[in-house]
XYZ file of C-alpha atoms in Angstrom:
664
model
C 189.724 30.939 268.302
C 193.270 32.077 269.177
C 192.027 35.128 271.062
C 190.753 32.723 273.715
C 193.937 30.737 273.753
C 195.967 33.892 274.492
C 193.424 35.662 276.755
C 194.235 36.824 280.292
C 192.484 33.562 281.457
C 193.210 31.148 278.543
C 190.528 28.744 277.490
C 191.197 25.746 275.199
C 189.010 23.012 276.627
C 185.479 23.391 278.108
C 183.648 20.875 280.204
C 179.928 21.358 279.950
C 178.414 20.501 283.392
C 174.955 19.803 281.992
C 172.973 17.535 279.700
C 170.401 17.579 276.892
C 169.787 20.449 274.592
C 171.773 23.082 276.395
C 174.900 20.918 276.570
C 174.636 20.276 272.790
C 174.019 24.011 272.137
C 177.078 25.111 274.227
C 179.244 22.553 272.375
C 178.223 23.901 269.032
C 179.668 27.316 269.850
C 182.731 25.767 271.412
C 183.474 23.691 268.254
C 183.004 26.810 266.111
C 185.574 28.605 268.165
C 188.074 25.709 268.002
C 187.621 24.636 271.654
C 187.796 21.070 272.868
C 184.576 19.900 274.516
C 184.106 17.524 277.490
C 180.782 15.971 278.403
C 179.712 14.584 281.746
C 176.931 12.052 282.110
C 174.937 9.976 284.528
C 174.259 6.260 284.006
C 170.901 7.218 282.522
C 172.668 9.372 279.908
C 175.530 7.108 278.963
C 174.418 6.971 275.323
C 172.879 10.496 275.195
C 173.334 12.859 272.228
C 175.360 15.363 274.250
C 177.821 12.638 275.249
C 178.376 11.498 271.637
C 178.673 15.139 270.512
C 181.681 15.872 272.780
C 185.368 15.236 272.146
C 185.642 13.513 275.575
C 183.164 12.321 278.188
C 183.183 11.233 281.846
C 180.728 9.355 284.008
C 179.777 11.294 287.137
C 177.179 9.040 288.855
C 173.793 7.372 288.904
C 170.615 8.543 287.212
C 169.149 10.835 289.908
C 170.530 14.432 289.522
C 171.514 14.481 293.176
C 173.860 11.627 292.497
C 175.400 12.983 289.311
C 174.816 16.451 287.770
C 174.417 18.075 291.170
C 177.499 16.315 292.566
C 180.103 19.085 292.654
C 182.946 16.703 293.671
C 182.187 14.368 290.707
C 181.958 17.296 288.236
C 185.240 18.840 289.430
C 186.933 15.469 289.389
C 185.864 15.010 285.767
C 187.188 18.501 284.889
C 190.629 17.593 286.458
C 190.721 14.168 284.748
C 189.887 15.639 281.327
C 192.259 18.517 281.607
C 189.486 21.142 281.061
C 190.421 24.767 281.442
C 186.868 25.918 282.074
C 183.372 24.751 283.033
C 180.127 25.942 281.424
C 177.189 25.162 283.703
C 174.352 25.721 281.169
C 171.120 26.340 283.085
C 169.618 24.437 286.019
C 171.707 22.025 288.118
C 174.851 23.846 289.349
C 174.523 26.957 287.108
C 173.412 29.215 289.982
C 175.296 27.618 292.791
C 177.711 30.120 294.322
C 179.634 27.389 296.218
C 180.250 25.522 292.914
C 181.442 28.800 291.169
C 183.807 29.435 294.044
C 185.184 25.877 294.078
C 185.871 26.237 290.375
C 187.921 29.341 291.038
C 189.773 27.679 293.872
C 190.656 24.743 291.651
C 192.008 27.083 288.993
C 189.182 26.302 286.568
C 187.480 29.126 284.785
C 183.748 29.298 285.679
C 181.883 30.479 282.582
C 179.423 32.655 284.402
C 179.295 35.545 286.954
C 181.397 35.887 290.029
C 180.536 33.691 293.064
C 179.483 36.847 294.948
C 177.070 37.834 292.200
C 175.635 34.333 292.091
C 175.124 34.375 295.837
C 173.590 37.857 295.855
C 170.949 36.982 293.222
C 170.699 33.293 293.867
C 168.590 33.891 296.929
C 165.344 35.544 295.879
C 165.142 36.909 299.430
C 168.563 38.619 299.208
C 167.860 39.735 295.662
C 164.801 41.589 296.752
C 166.793 43.401 299.474
C 169.452 44.480 296.979
C 166.826 45.611 294.487
C 165.082 47.800 297.114
C 168.398 49.348 298.103
C 169.158 50.059 294.401
C 165.768 51.819 294.004
C 164.281 49.022 291.795
C 160.518 48.552 292.384
C 159.538 45.167 293.812
C 156.283 43.295 294.285
C 154.954 43.749 297.904
C 155.643 40.616 299.957
C 157.738 38.895 302.621
C 161.442 38.243 302.058
C 162.563 37.525 305.640
C 164.872 34.948 307.076
C 162.294 33.709 309.611
C 160.886 30.555 307.850
C 158.735 29.319 310.717
C 155.415 28.176 309.175
C 153.481 30.211 311.708
C 155.417 33.381 310.803
C 154.923 32.713 307.095
C 151.158 32.192 307.526
C 150.972 35.480 309.497
C 152.855 37.286 306.685
C 150.475 35.791 304.139
C 147.545 37.280 306.036
C 149.331 40.680 306.125
C 150.028 40.681 302.381
C 146.490 39.556 301.614
C 145.194 36.578 299.606
C 145.727 35.385 296.950
C 149.489 35.017 297.694
C 152.340 33.253 295.876
C 154.739 30.963 297.722
C 158.072 30.900 295.835
C 161.264 28.898 296.395
C 164.019 31.265 297.300
C 166.805 29.217 295.770
C 165.480 28.445 292.276
C 163.059 28.975 289.439
C 161.313 27.221 286.635
C 158.036 27.048 288.537
C 159.399 24.440 291.006
C 158.621 25.192 294.573
C 155.948 27.688 293.606
C 152.347 27.584 294.689
C 149.425 29.962 294.361
C 147.265 30.031 297.569
C 143.856 31.636 297.421
C 142.524 30.796 300.908
C 144.137 30.827 304.344
C 142.997 27.188 304.988
C 145.054 25.996 302.061
C 148.254 27.687 303.054
C 149.863 24.991 305.259
C 149.462 22.254 302.666
C 150.699 24.407 299.800
C 153.726 25.503 301.853
C 154.694 21.918 302.568
C 154.380 20.976 298.868
C 156.386 23.980 297.752
C 159.150 23.221 300.316
C 159.293 19.596 299.230
C 159.738 20.559 295.616
C 162.313 23.197 296.438
C 164.304 20.880 298.653
C 164.368 18.275 295.887
C 165.199 20.620 293.048
C 167.601 23.030 294.786
C 168.596 21.537 298.093
C 167.048 24.540 299.924
C 163.445 24.739 301.122
C 163.361 28.410 302.117
C 160.610 30.472 300.503
C 159.423 33.968 300.024
C 155.848 35.314 299.714
C 154.499 37.786 297.162
C 151.237 39.473 296.507
C 149.634 37.733 293.578
C 149.129 40.031 290.553
C 145.990 38.734 288.920
C 146.623 39.412 285.186
C 150.294 39.979 284.664
C 152.774 40.041 281.851
C 156.142 38.373 282.451
C 158.891 40.501 280.945
C 162.701 40.137 281.215
C 165.835 41.904 280.051
C 168.967 40.213 278.853
C 172.181 41.686 280.300
C 175.798 40.981 279.570
C 178.669 42.472 281.493
C 182.501 42.068 281.511
C 185.302 42.502 284.061
C 186.303 45.854 282.440
C 183.233 47.735 283.706
C 181.095 47.345 280.629
C 177.425 46.378 280.985
C 174.883 46.292 278.160
C 171.328 45.118 277.584
C 170.273 43.016 274.613
C 166.698 44.191 274.718
C 163.723 42.491 276.386
C 161.708 39.274 276.004
C 158.077 38.448 276.768
C 157.564 35.091 278.492
C 153.945 35.457 279.611
C 152.515 32.228 278.136
C 153.168 29.816 281.039
C 151.732 26.735 282.653
C 152.337 25.959 286.310
C 154.687 28.950 286.325
C 156.861 27.357 283.641
C 157.392 29.201 280.387
C 155.838 27.698 277.266
C 156.352 30.377 274.568
C 158.930 33.206 274.587
C 159.502 36.031 272.177
C 161.698 39.054 271.519
C 161.067 41.909 271.511
C 157.943 42.133 273.733
C 154.860 42.919 271.709
C 152.544 45.877 272.293
C 154.866 47.494 274.906
C 154.859 51.297 275.195
C 158.234 52.849 274.440
C 158.390 54.472 277.853
C 157.859 51.111 279.624
C 160.434 49.459 277.367
C 163.011 52.111 278.223
C 162.200 51.808 281.951
C 162.767 48.008 281.789
C 166.122 48.422 280.199
C 167.218 51.185 282.584
C 166.057 49.340 285.680
C 167.734 46.138 284.674
C 171.028 47.974 284.081
C 170.685 49.706 287.489
C 170.418 46.370 289.218
C 173.304 44.821 287.233
C 175.632 47.802 288.099
C 174.601 47.511 291.792
C 176.279 44.105 291.940
C 179.050 44.651 289.367
C 177.562 41.949 287.176
C 179.765 40.012 284.819
C 178.683 37.431 282.159
C 175.162 36.830 280.754
C 172.218 37.212 283.102
C 168.542 38.036 282.934
C 166.493 40.430 285.060
C 162.867 39.358 285.256
C 159.923 41.610 285.802
C 156.151 41.320 286.264
C 153.608 43.924 285.253
C 149.859 44.099 285.324
C 148.534 43.965 281.774
C 147.823 47.463 280.504
C 149.928 48.949 283.337
C 153.149 50.971 283.167
C 155.057 49.944 286.311
C 157.135 46.770 286.023
C 158.094 45.118 289.296
C 161.421 43.274 289.778
C 160.929 39.549 290.348
C 164.400 38.003 290.319
C 167.684 37.829 288.441
C 168.913 34.604 286.826
C 172.665 34.585 286.878
C 173.014 32.248 283.933
C 172.009 31.646 280.362
C 168.275 31.411 280.002
C 166.402 28.635 278.195
C 164.886 31.326 275.936
C 168.231 32.997 274.959
C 167.820 31.927 271.259
C 165.176 34.537 270.559
C 167.563 37.221 271.731
C 170.299 35.769 269.557
C 167.969 35.697 266.595
C 167.094 39.440 266.701
C 170.575 40.712 267.628
C 172.785 38.265 265.681
C 174.890 37.817 268.823
C 176.033 34.419 270.066
C 175.517 34.694 273.827
C 177.629 31.591 274.614
C 180.536 33.110 272.625
C 180.173 36.345 274.637
C 180.115 34.287 277.884
C 183.380 32.641 276.831
C 185.052 35.956 276.009
C 184.040 37.525 279.241
C 185.080 34.447 281.269
C 188.486 34.610 279.583
C 188.907 38.155 280.826
C 188.263 39.907 277.493
C 185.995 42.970 276.979
C 182.627 42.838 275.320
C 182.941 42.995 271.503
C 180.229 45.717 271.172
C 179.023 48.702 273.184
C 175.412 49.566 273.714
C 175.045 51.895 270.713
C 176.310 49.137 268.368
C 173.723 46.587 269.408
C 170.650 46.513 267.131
C 167.439 44.424 267.116
C 166.215 43.223 263.726
C 162.861 41.510 263.216
C 161.008 39.333 265.690
C 161.651 35.807 267.126
C 159.379 33.381 268.948
C 160.425 30.147 270.732
C 158.288 27.125 271.654
C 159.409 24.599 274.239
C 158.735 21.067 273.074
C 158.318 18.731 276.017
C 157.644 15.086 276.675
C 154.289 15.546 278.324
C 150.572 15.129 277.802
C 148.760 18.521 277.945
C 145.380 16.747 277.774
C 146.216 14.841 281.012
C 147.261 17.844 283.149
C 150.657 17.929 281.484
C 151.683 14.566 282.901
C 155.213 13.814 281.861
C 155.825 10.949 279.463
C 158.815 8.681 279.318
C 160.030 6.152 276.792
C 162.123 5.785 273.623
C 161.860 8.185 270.705
C 161.151 6.097 267.579
C 162.104 8.885 265.132
C 162.535 12.589 265.064
C 162.437 15.042 262.095
C 162.897 18.777 262.562
C 161.258 21.303 260.157
C 163.409 22.945 257.520
C 164.284 26.604 257.908
C 163.784 26.975 261.677
C 166.317 26.792 264.448
C 165.911 23.569 266.397
C 167.878 23.168 269.629
C 167.622 19.627 270.991
C 169.506 17.020 272.967
C 167.613 13.978 271.589
C 167.291 12.103 268.370
C 165.613 8.939 267.050
C 166.510 6.169 269.545
C 167.016 8.475 272.508
C 165.555 7.308 275.801
C 163.532 9.858 277.823
C 163.836 8.933 281.463
C 162.012 10.176 284.639
C 165.134 11.658 286.179
C 165.267 15.059 284.459
C 163.166 17.926 283.168
C 160.647 16.930 280.473
C 161.864 19.464 277.856
C 163.109 17.800 274.687
C 163.797 20.700 272.329
C 163.192 24.315 271.423
C 161.782 25.408 268.062
C 162.666 29.039 267.140
C 161.212 31.111 264.313
C 162.624 34.448 263.192
C 160.977 36.748 260.712
C 161.039 40.414 259.608
C 158.044 41.088 261.918
C 156.030 39.350 264.515
C 153.342 38.148 262.145
C 155.908 36.420 259.946
C 157.688 34.887 262.896
C 154.366 33.526 264.299
C 153.347 32.103 260.909
C 156.643 30.373 260.547
C 156.473 28.895 264.058
C 152.914 27.639 263.530
C 153.970 25.940 260.264
C 157.084 24.512 261.930
C 155.029 23.028 264.740
C 152.833 21.339 262.118
C 155.842 19.878 260.300
C 157.955 18.774 263.307
C 157.587 15.094 264.045
C 158.557 13.323 267.265
C 157.432 9.740 267.183
C 157.253 7.230 269.969
C 156.118 9.117 273.051
C 153.651 11.882 273.842
C 154.684 15.505 273.455
C 153.026 18.934 273.780
C 153.584 19.859 270.148
C 149.878 20.025 269.066
C 149.110 22.026 272.128
C 151.890 24.507 271.270
C 150.445 24.820 267.789
C 146.997 25.586 269.096
C 148.476 28.222 271.550
C 150.299 29.991 268.729
C 147.111 30.018 266.612
C 144.908 31.605 269.323
C 143.832 35.207 268.615
C 145.153 36.466 272.025
C 148.611 35.235 271.138
C 148.459 36.178 267.480
C 147.532 39.785 268.524
C 150.243 39.988 271.277
C 147.781 40.202 274.104
C 148.925 37.153 276.149
C 149.333 37.336 279.878
C 150.221 34.602 282.402
C 146.469 33.774 282.418
C 146.618 32.827 278.770
C 146.056 29.139 279.276
C 143.244 29.541 281.838
C 141.423 31.993 279.560
C 142.012 30.140 276.276
C 141.563 26.559 277.566
C 139.211 26.996 280.604
C 138.374 23.247 280.600
C 141.885 22.193 279.773
C 143.363 21.568 276.343
C 141.852 18.692 274.373
C 143.415 17.389 271.159
C 141.446 17.653 267.941
C 141.694 15.061 265.273
C 142.491 11.990 267.413
C 140.042 9.721 265.540
C 141.445 10.890 262.172
C 144.987 10.056 263.366
C 143.779 6.613 264.442
C 142.189 6.098 261.030
C 145.504 6.982 259.379
C 147.290 4.591 261.712
C 144.841 1.805 260.747
C 145.261 2.466 257.017
C 149.101 2.473 257.359
C 148.866 -0.745 259.475
C 146.778 -2.477 256.774
C 148.950 -1.213 253.854
C 152.441 -1.643 255.393
C 151.837 -5.152 256.803
C 154.778 -7.546 256.638
C 154.474 -10.192 253.957
C 152.133 -13.019 254.924
C 153.419 -16.531 255.311
C 150.369 -18.036 253.551
C 147.249 -16.785 251.724
C 145.229 -17.505 254.890
C 147.280 -14.957 256.833
C 146.933 -12.218 254.179
C 145.333 -9.043 255.599
C 145.809 -6.737 252.620
C 142.918 -5.025 250.975
C 142.770 -6.928 247.710
C 139.643 -9.139 247.243
C 138.271 -10.745 244.103
C 134.810 -9.463 245.228
C 136.237 -6.034 246.269
C 134.095 -4.070 243.748
C 130.857 -5.183 245.331
C 131.988 -6.157 248.823
C 134.735 -3.895 250.250
C 137.412 -5.565 252.318
C 137.118 -4.928 256.046
C 138.628 -5.964 259.323
C 137.453 -5.592 262.947
C 140.174 -4.004 265.054
C 141.013 -3.336 268.657
C 143.187 -0.228 269.019
C 144.798 1.495 271.963
C 146.942 4.564 272.537
C 147.545 7.355 274.999
C 143.947 8.536 274.381
C 142.421 5.264 275.375
C 141.104 2.076 273.768
C 138.433 1.565 271.144
C 136.837 -1.022 268.838
C 136.945 -0.185 265.171
C 136.193 -1.452 261.697
C 138.603 -0.579 258.861
C 137.102 -0.742 255.354
C 138.873 -0.513 252.046
C 136.605 -0.107 249.095
C 136.488 1.609 245.691
C 136.309 4.954 247.406
C 139.334 4.370 249.588
C 139.761 3.843 253.297
C 137.169 4.468 256.018
C 137.204 3.686 259.721
C 134.267 3.316 262.076
C 135.322 3.849 265.708
C 132.592 2.962 268.121
C 129.700 4.886 266.570
C 131.739 7.456 264.660
C 132.660 7.261 260.961
C 135.965 8.692 259.683
C 136.299 8.696 255.848
C 139.820 9.056 254.580
C 139.090 8.480 250.943
C 141.805 7.387 248.504
C 145.261 7.390 249.972
C 148.613 6.825 248.352
C 150.193 4.705 250.995
C 152.906 3.204 248.899
C 156.571 2.977 249.841
C 157.236 6.794 249.451
C 156.338 9.798 251.641
C 152.714 10.154 252.632
C 150.773 13.400 252.501
C 147.160 13.892 253.672
C 145.270 17.140 253.305
C 148.337 19.002 252.068
C 150.401 18.041 255.180
C 152.970 15.237 255.537
C 152.298 12.196 257.618
C 155.425 10.978 259.475
C 155.160 7.389 260.699
C 157.137 4.413 261.790
C 155.787 0.875 262.095
C 156.963 -1.541 264.776
C 155.206 -4.872 265.037
C 151.567 -4.044 265.779
C 152.281 -0.458 266.734
C 152.145 2.520 264.302
C 153.925 5.692 265.544
C 152.612 8.632 263.516
C 152.364 12.440 263.463
C 150.160 14.661 261.376
C 149.806 18.468 261.719
C 151.560 18.398 265.070
C 149.385 15.722 266.656
C 151.137 12.435 267.355
C 150.237 9.032 268.653
C 151.555 5.553 269.089
C 148.584 3.378 268.075
C 148.608 -0.384 268.843
C 146.270 -2.213 266.439
C 145.273 -5.867 266.403
C 142.492 -7.751 264.628
C 139.700 -8.300 267.122
C 139.856 -12.040 266.579
C 143.450 -12.018 267.933
C 142.562 -10.122 271.138
C 142.412 -12.083 274.411
C 139.217 -10.685 276.024
C 140.257 -11.845 279.528
C 143.370 -9.617 279.312
C 141.511 -6.310 278.953
C 142.532 -3.629 281.413
C 140.154 -2.525 284.153
C 139.096 1.076 284.062
C 140.328 3.633 286.605
C 136.845 3.664 288.065
C 137.481 0.208 289.643
C 139.309 1.882 292.544
C 142.838 1.088 291.486
C 145.339 4.005 291.883
C 148.216 3.481 289.508
C 151.560 5.344 289.068
C 151.137 7.896 286.238
C 154.849 7.601 285.550
C 158.087 6.221 286.911
C 158.850 8.007 290.162
C 159.564 8.052 293.908
C 156.799 7.661 296.530
C 157.354 10.601 298.952
C 154.220 10.496 301.115
C 151.174 8.323 301.851
C 148.461 9.935 303.797
C 146.001 6.966 304.275
C 146.160 3.528 305.811
C 144.531 0.168 305.117
C 140.902 0.083 306.169
C 140.445 3.850 306.046
C 137.305 5.305 304.480
C 137.977 7.833 301.676
C 135.914 10.017 299.396
C 136.403 10.458 295.599
C 139.023 13.179 295.019
C 140.697 12.966 298.419
C 144.589 13.196 298.191
C 146.031 9.752 299.029
C 149.747 10.038 298.343
C 152.466 11.986 296.581
C 155.049 10.972 293.996
C 158.072 12.825 292.824
C 159.019 12.579 289.130
C 160.784 14.907 286.664
C 161.466 17.368 289.458
C 157.734 17.808 290.205
C 155.509 16.547 293.018
C 152.388 14.716 291.809
C 149.424 14.308 294.165
C 147.310 11.161 293.514
C 143.687 11.151 294.587
C 140.983 8.510 295.241
C 139.144 7.642 291.966
C 136.014 6.557 293.868
C 134.327 6.588 297.252
C 135.300 3.588 299.276
C 137.657 1.910 301.711
C 141.474 1.477 301.351
C 141.699 -2.280 300.773
C 145.430 -2.540 300.174
C 148.602 -0.431 300.053
C 151.025 -1.808 297.449
C 153.815 0.731 298.011
C 155.663 2.490 300.814
C 157.355 5.833 301.288
C 160.749 5.660 299.627
C 159.809 3.172 296.980
C 160.729 3.814 293.382
C 157.872 2.517 291.259
C 157.490 2.116 287.482
C 154.721 3.733 285.402
C 151.328 1.890 285.723
C 152.359 0.130 288.983
C 149.342 -0.503 291.194
C 149.842 1.651 294.303
C 146.588 1.631 296.265
C 143.447 -0.528 295.941
C 140.119 1.004 297.018
C 137.113 -1.199 297.528
C 133.788 0.509 296.462
C 131.271 1.173 299.174
C 129.330 -1.952 299.913
C 132.209 -4.245 298.889
C 134.546 -3.745 301.889
């Protein structure tokens, strides 16, 4: 794009100081505009998709983000070595670091984002609240002071009144945020919030806010330039959240009175003008469901994860606008020329297990197939390794339609067709969320998950998926070396005595004994005391479809990776006669505390010989930017500690052994 080559601040080569889907997404626009792209990567990402998508790439450190993507010296050195004119920070990592933006300017490298002063002003939630109040923007009652003494914070929480929210001042994404409902829980929640904030943002300062019980989370997309122009690109609703992290986002916000919509836009513009905002940024608000007064929460001085829904309804490429503004050019359109057409909804696909309290999952993706006709932003593909070092989000699926109903229908269908094989994802959970009446009718608040899944989300159809895996396993077996090794379904006596095999199967949902039968009426599986009848199936060499929906699968030795209607599993199947009974795993009730995933041991609160009760917190681990508290599975006595603070342990590592009462 010659206009960028000849702009006041010329841009020809862009280093993307990020990874995953956002790095790939930024590079797509850069390539379309004729710009050279440079990737940076940690050791863990050496073969990542974003690295192979760039024109050039540079190693910047080890796997942990603090030793790579958060290392300003390493990123700037890569920019100099590659000859990059500009750096796009994406979101997360250094995207809202004022010192980094300033160092880019000092090095003569264009920072594709707002000015360092604007980043600093809004980067601290405490300072942002002060600016908002001075600008006449309504804020949630709370404490935004510099005194971070725990005693002062506890006193302020009492003044505000419980329940109260503790929020990291330097970041977002739900990290460093805790809801506290009772005074006696405040100290522990504060320490956990500070630990997460320090790990994710390098700053453990917090602010306190009154907890609004049933809120909607609304936000306005702004873009400004260095010529005094500032516009909004309408609003988004991001109310469906878990642990204060967004799950589903849409634009425009449904069921929003016109007067409230106008107030959102006007208030966001007022705040943007107060700081002379330049580049893309988002002003976030919270509002009681059914209310009419949106309160300012924070401003994110970067591109948002959910920006594709705004792009879908406006037809504007926000990364392109960021590039134009960074190059010193004016915005291509004024406010009157920006129109919203139709409705768009985005779902965040993450490597996690919703049925297990959203525990992150790691491993290698066996295969990935995106649905046709929907936008799919991702940084992974078949063969990609998902590590414990970074956020668990794998991709974003975005549906756009002429109205909200059409967009929702397309997203639900897309979530059924998308297949990610090889590790657990939240895909089926997302599909169930989109199908719930509260979401379908546009009535979701941040309490959506609590109200719709009060006992937690549980997958439906696990046994049917296992039955499909068993049928595929039996049909797609490798050729036998002799007739005595043949496990196919053909039998001379098959008409009167169906072929069957006793199986032991295991997957993320547990282990089970089963019998697979193939008779004149097709396949059937008996799991424990449950019968699953599949009937006739065409499991030849071509595509497989069951119940009108495709079955995606990949076989590897005795494991079948498969996905059907959004539910996926990796099922290990073996004939029962081949299973070594002495090698069966002991249940969690035996008192063994194991690592739920690869991570760092950050705290151990018990010692050998100490008596503990079931449910008592024993230790903390940090993985995928979150702090996980592990509790005692039984009443008993700590028999052994098999880890220490500072240890990096793999998934399933035995951490603590608890002897049941009476066996000490």
